[in-house]
Amino acid sequence: MQKDLLGIQPLSAETIRHLLTSARRHKAKVRDPAQRDDTRKHVALNTLFYENSTRTKMSFLMAGEYLGAKAADLNVATGSVCKGETFLDTGKVLDRMGIDVLVVRHGMAGAPHLLARNVRACVVNGGDGSNEHPTQALLDALTILEHKGSFTGLNVAIVGDIANSRVARSNVFLLKTMGASVTLVGPATMLSAELATLGAAVTTDVRQAVRDADVVMALRIQAEREKGSKFPSLTEYARYFGVNASVLEGARPDALVMHPGPVNRGVELTADVIDGARSVILDQVENGVAVRMAVLEYCLEGLR
Ligand code: NCD
């Protein structure tokens, strides 16, 4: 049994299926307050986020609450980090306070892995640099599964800032493991040779990538990870790589539109697509809480 969830890459198809089945069971607790329980009332959970977040942080906190755990956030901006304390020292301090689960987001790839080797607590990766965002891929998978019933043979197009995206990496690992076909599309400056080696098709032609797609997943431009711009202007990005109703005409009629959020409206997706019938962006948010409950249970099983 594993105490940490650091990435999708090491997970087997069986573990992914187990987590998704568990998330489906937990989903009732998101929708119906009467179904929430206090089975984990002795557990203390803390979020430790060195990068901004709305969905991931809040849904981990709510996932903890809905299982009865005590869930709190260390506001890094007002913590001892500002006095020069290192990430590892801060993590060890929280661990020694008896906290059982540390959910970590950090700009450095591998930061949660480093912490996991040095603490008793379970460590869950809430996004490490451009490396992995495992719970995002799991919530995306749950959303796809609910609408499509299976991953086998599905065509998934992932559009945008691939090279900088931990969401794209975790999704490629998961979708390939579960038997879907993945096409990555974006400006040549935003593509990743590494992901192409994992069995995903790579193109710079959005219409080609979206043709016959069952799922079109757009990604946010990770401006915070770039010094210079990788494209001339937002207007040009939107014109060539933005997903709009015309681009979607090439996809399957029942194609899903996804985005991990936050969305730059009018850049990665047009407003009519975000708010349209094919969009499952808010389903992703709801499934994020259910998936994080499943992940907390999975990690706590492995805690000594
Ligand atoms: C993603 C992230 O932080 O990696 N957001 C999220 O967790 N929902 C994607 C992004 O910020 O663009």
PDB file of N, CA and C and ligand atoms in Angstrom, residues 51-53 55-56 105 126-127 133 136 166-167 219-222 224-225 259-262 292, ligand 1:
ATOM      1  N   GLU A  51       2.085  27.786  -5.156  1.00  0.00           N
ATOM      2  CA  GLU A  51       1.592  28.416  -6.387  1.00  0.00           C
ATOM      3  C   GLU A  51       0.091  28.630  -6.194  1.00  0.00           C
ATOM      4  N   ASN A  52      -0.458  29.544  -6.994  1.00  0.00           N
ATOM      5  CA  ASN A  52      -1.871  29.902  -6.856  1.00  0.00           C
ATOM      6  C   ASN A  52      -2.792  28.728  -7.185  1.00  0.00           C
ATOM      7  N   SER A  53      -3.954  28.765  -6.582  1.00  0.00           N
ATOM      8  CA  SER A  53      -4.932  27.703  -6.828  1.00  0.00           C
ATOM      9  C   SER A  53      -6.294  28.105  -6.291  1.00  0.00           C
ATOM     10  N   ARG A  55      -9.303  25.720  -7.525  1.00  0.00           N
ATOM     11  CA  ARG A  55      -9.970  24.411  -7.571  1.00  0.00           C
ATOM     12  C   ARG A  55      -9.242  23.346  -6.757  1.00  0.00           C
ATOM     13  N   THR A  56      -7.957  23.193  -7.033  1.00  0.00           N
ATOM     14  CA  THR A  56      -7.242  22.074  -6.408  1.00  0.00           C
ATOM     15  C   THR A  56      -7.211  22.237  -4.898  1.00  0.00           C
ATOM     16  N   ARG A 105       1.622  21.849  -3.506  1.00  0.00           N
ATOM     17  CA  ARG A 105       1.816  22.406  -4.854  1.00  0.00           C
ATOM     18  C   ARG A 105       3.066  23.255  -4.809  1.00  0.00           C
ATOM     19  N   GLY A 126      -0.199  18.133  -5.557  1.00  0.00           N
ATOM     20  CA  GLY A 126      -1.244  19.014  -6.106  1.00  0.00           C
ATOM     21  C   GLY A 126      -0.729  19.806  -7.293  1.00  0.00           C
ATOM     22  N   GLY A 127       0.367  19.341  -7.904  1.00  0.00           N
ATOM     23  CA  GLY A 127       0.964  20.018  -9.063  1.00  0.00           C
ATOM     24  C   GLY A 127       2.389  20.415  -8.750  1.00  0.00           C
ATOM     25  N   HIS A 133       0.348  16.438 -12.353  1.00  0.00           N
ATOM     26  CA  HIS A 133      -0.808  16.918 -11.589  1.00  0.00           C
ATOM     27  C   HIS A 133      -1.776  15.738 -11.539  1.00  0.00           C
ATOM     28  N   GLN A 136      -5.621  15.957 -11.125  1.00  0.00           N
ATOM     29  CA  GLN A 136      -6.306  16.572 -12.272  1.00  0.00           C
ATOM     30  C   GLN A 136      -6.583  15.504 -13.331  1.00  0.00           C
ATOM     31  N   ARG A 166       1.734  20.334 -16.714  1.00  0.00           N
ATOM     32  CA  ARG A 166       1.684  19.121 -15.892  1.00  0.00           C
ATOM     33  C   ARG A 166       0.366  18.385 -16.107  1.00  0.00           C
ATOM     34  N   VAL A 167      -0.678  19.147 -16.497  1.00  0.00           N
ATOM     35  CA  VAL A 167      -1.977  18.512 -16.769  1.00  0.00           C
ATOM     36  C   VAL A 167      -1.865  17.621 -18.007  1.00  0.00           C
ATOM     37  N   LEU A 219      -5.968  23.751 -22.810  1.00  0.00           N
ATOM     38  CA  LEU A 219      -5.115  24.055 -21.651  1.00  0.00           C
ATOM     39  C   LEU A 219      -4.869  25.546 -21.557  1.00  0.00           C
ATOM     40  N   ARG A 220      -4.651  26.008 -20.336  1.00  0.00           N
ATOM     41  CA  ARG A 220      -4.322  27.430 -20.134  1.00  0.00           C
ATOM     42  C   ARG A 220      -2.877  27.700 -20.556  1.00  0.00           C
ATOM     43  N   ILE A 221      -2.664  28.885 -21.108  1.00  0.00           N
ATOM     44  CA  ILE A 221      -1.292  29.313 -21.423  1.00  0.00           C
ATOM     45  C   ILE A 221      -0.593  29.614 -20.097  1.00  0.00           C
ATOM     46  N   GLN A 222       0.520  28.916 -19.836  1.00  0.00           N
ATOM     47  CA  GLN A 222       1.203  29.018 -18.539  1.00  0.00           C
ATOM     48  C   GLN A 222       2.178  30.204 -18.557  1.00  0.00           C
ATOM     49  N   GLU A 224       3.080  32.196 -16.410  1.00  0.00           N
ATOM     50  CA  GLU A 224       3.975  32.303 -15.249  1.00  0.00           C
ATOM     51  C   GLU A 224       5.235  31.449 -15.397  1.00  0.00           C
ATOM     52  N   ARG A 225       5.238  30.497 -16.347  1.00  0.00           N
ATOM     53  CA  ARG A 225       6.425  29.640 -16.520  1.00  0.00           C
ATOM     54  C   ARG A 225       7.311  30.110 -17.669  1.00  0.00           C
ATOM     55  N   HIS A 259     -11.539  21.610 -19.858  1.00  0.00           N
ATOM     56  CA  HIS A 259     -10.451  22.559 -19.548  1.00  0.00           C
ATOM     57  C   HIS A 259     -10.216  22.428 -18.042  1.00  0.00           C
ATOM     58  N   PRO A 260      -8.943  22.346 -17.615  1.00  0.00           N
ATOM     59  CA  PRO A 260      -8.707  22.185 -16.170  1.00  0.00           C
ATOM     60  C   PRO A 260      -9.054  23.441 -15.376  1.00  0.00           C
ATOM     61  N   GLY A 261      -9.142  24.588 -16.073  1.00  0.00           N
ATOM     62  CA  GLY A 261      -9.359  25.847 -15.394  1.00  0.00           C
ATOM     63  C   GLY A 261      -8.087  26.295 -14.683  1.00  0.00           C
ATOM     64  N   PRO A 262      -7.937  27.571 -14.437  1.00  0.00           N
ATOM     65  CA  PRO A 262      -8.836  28.645 -14.858  1.00  0.00           C
ATOM     66  C   PRO A 262      -8.702  28.919 -16.359  1.00  0.00           C
ATOM     67  N   ARG A 292     -10.618  13.500  -5.096  1.00  0.00           N
ATOM     68  CA  ARG A 292      -9.679  13.798  -3.998  1.00  0.00           C
ATOM     69  C   ARG A 292     -10.081  13.054  -2.718  1.00  0.00           C
TER      70      ARG A 292
HETATM   71  C1  NCD B   1      -4.015  23.610 -13.502  1.00  0.00           C
HETATM   72  C2  NCD B   1      -2.696  23.686 -12.779  1.00  0.00           C
HETATM   73  O1  NCD B   1      -2.536  24.409 -11.811  1.00  0.00           O
HETATM   74  O2  NCD B   1      -1.817  22.970 -13.222  1.00  0.00           O
HETATM   75  N1  NCD B   1      -5.095  24.114 -12.796  1.00  0.00           N
HETATM   76  C3  NCD B   1      -5.766  23.316 -11.951  1.00  0.00           C
HETATM   77  O3  NCD B   1      -5.207  22.685 -11.087  1.00  0.00           O
HETATM   78  N2  NCD B   1      -7.103  23.242 -12.137  1.00  0.00           N
HETATM   79  C4  NCD B   1      -3.918  24.192 -14.835  1.00  0.00           C
HETATM   80  C5  NCD B   1      -3.587  25.636 -14.943  1.00  0.00           C
HETATM   81  O4  NCD B   1      -3.323  26.334 -13.966  1.00  0.00           O
HETATM   82  O5  NCD B   1      -3.572  26.094 -16.067  1.00  0.00           O
END
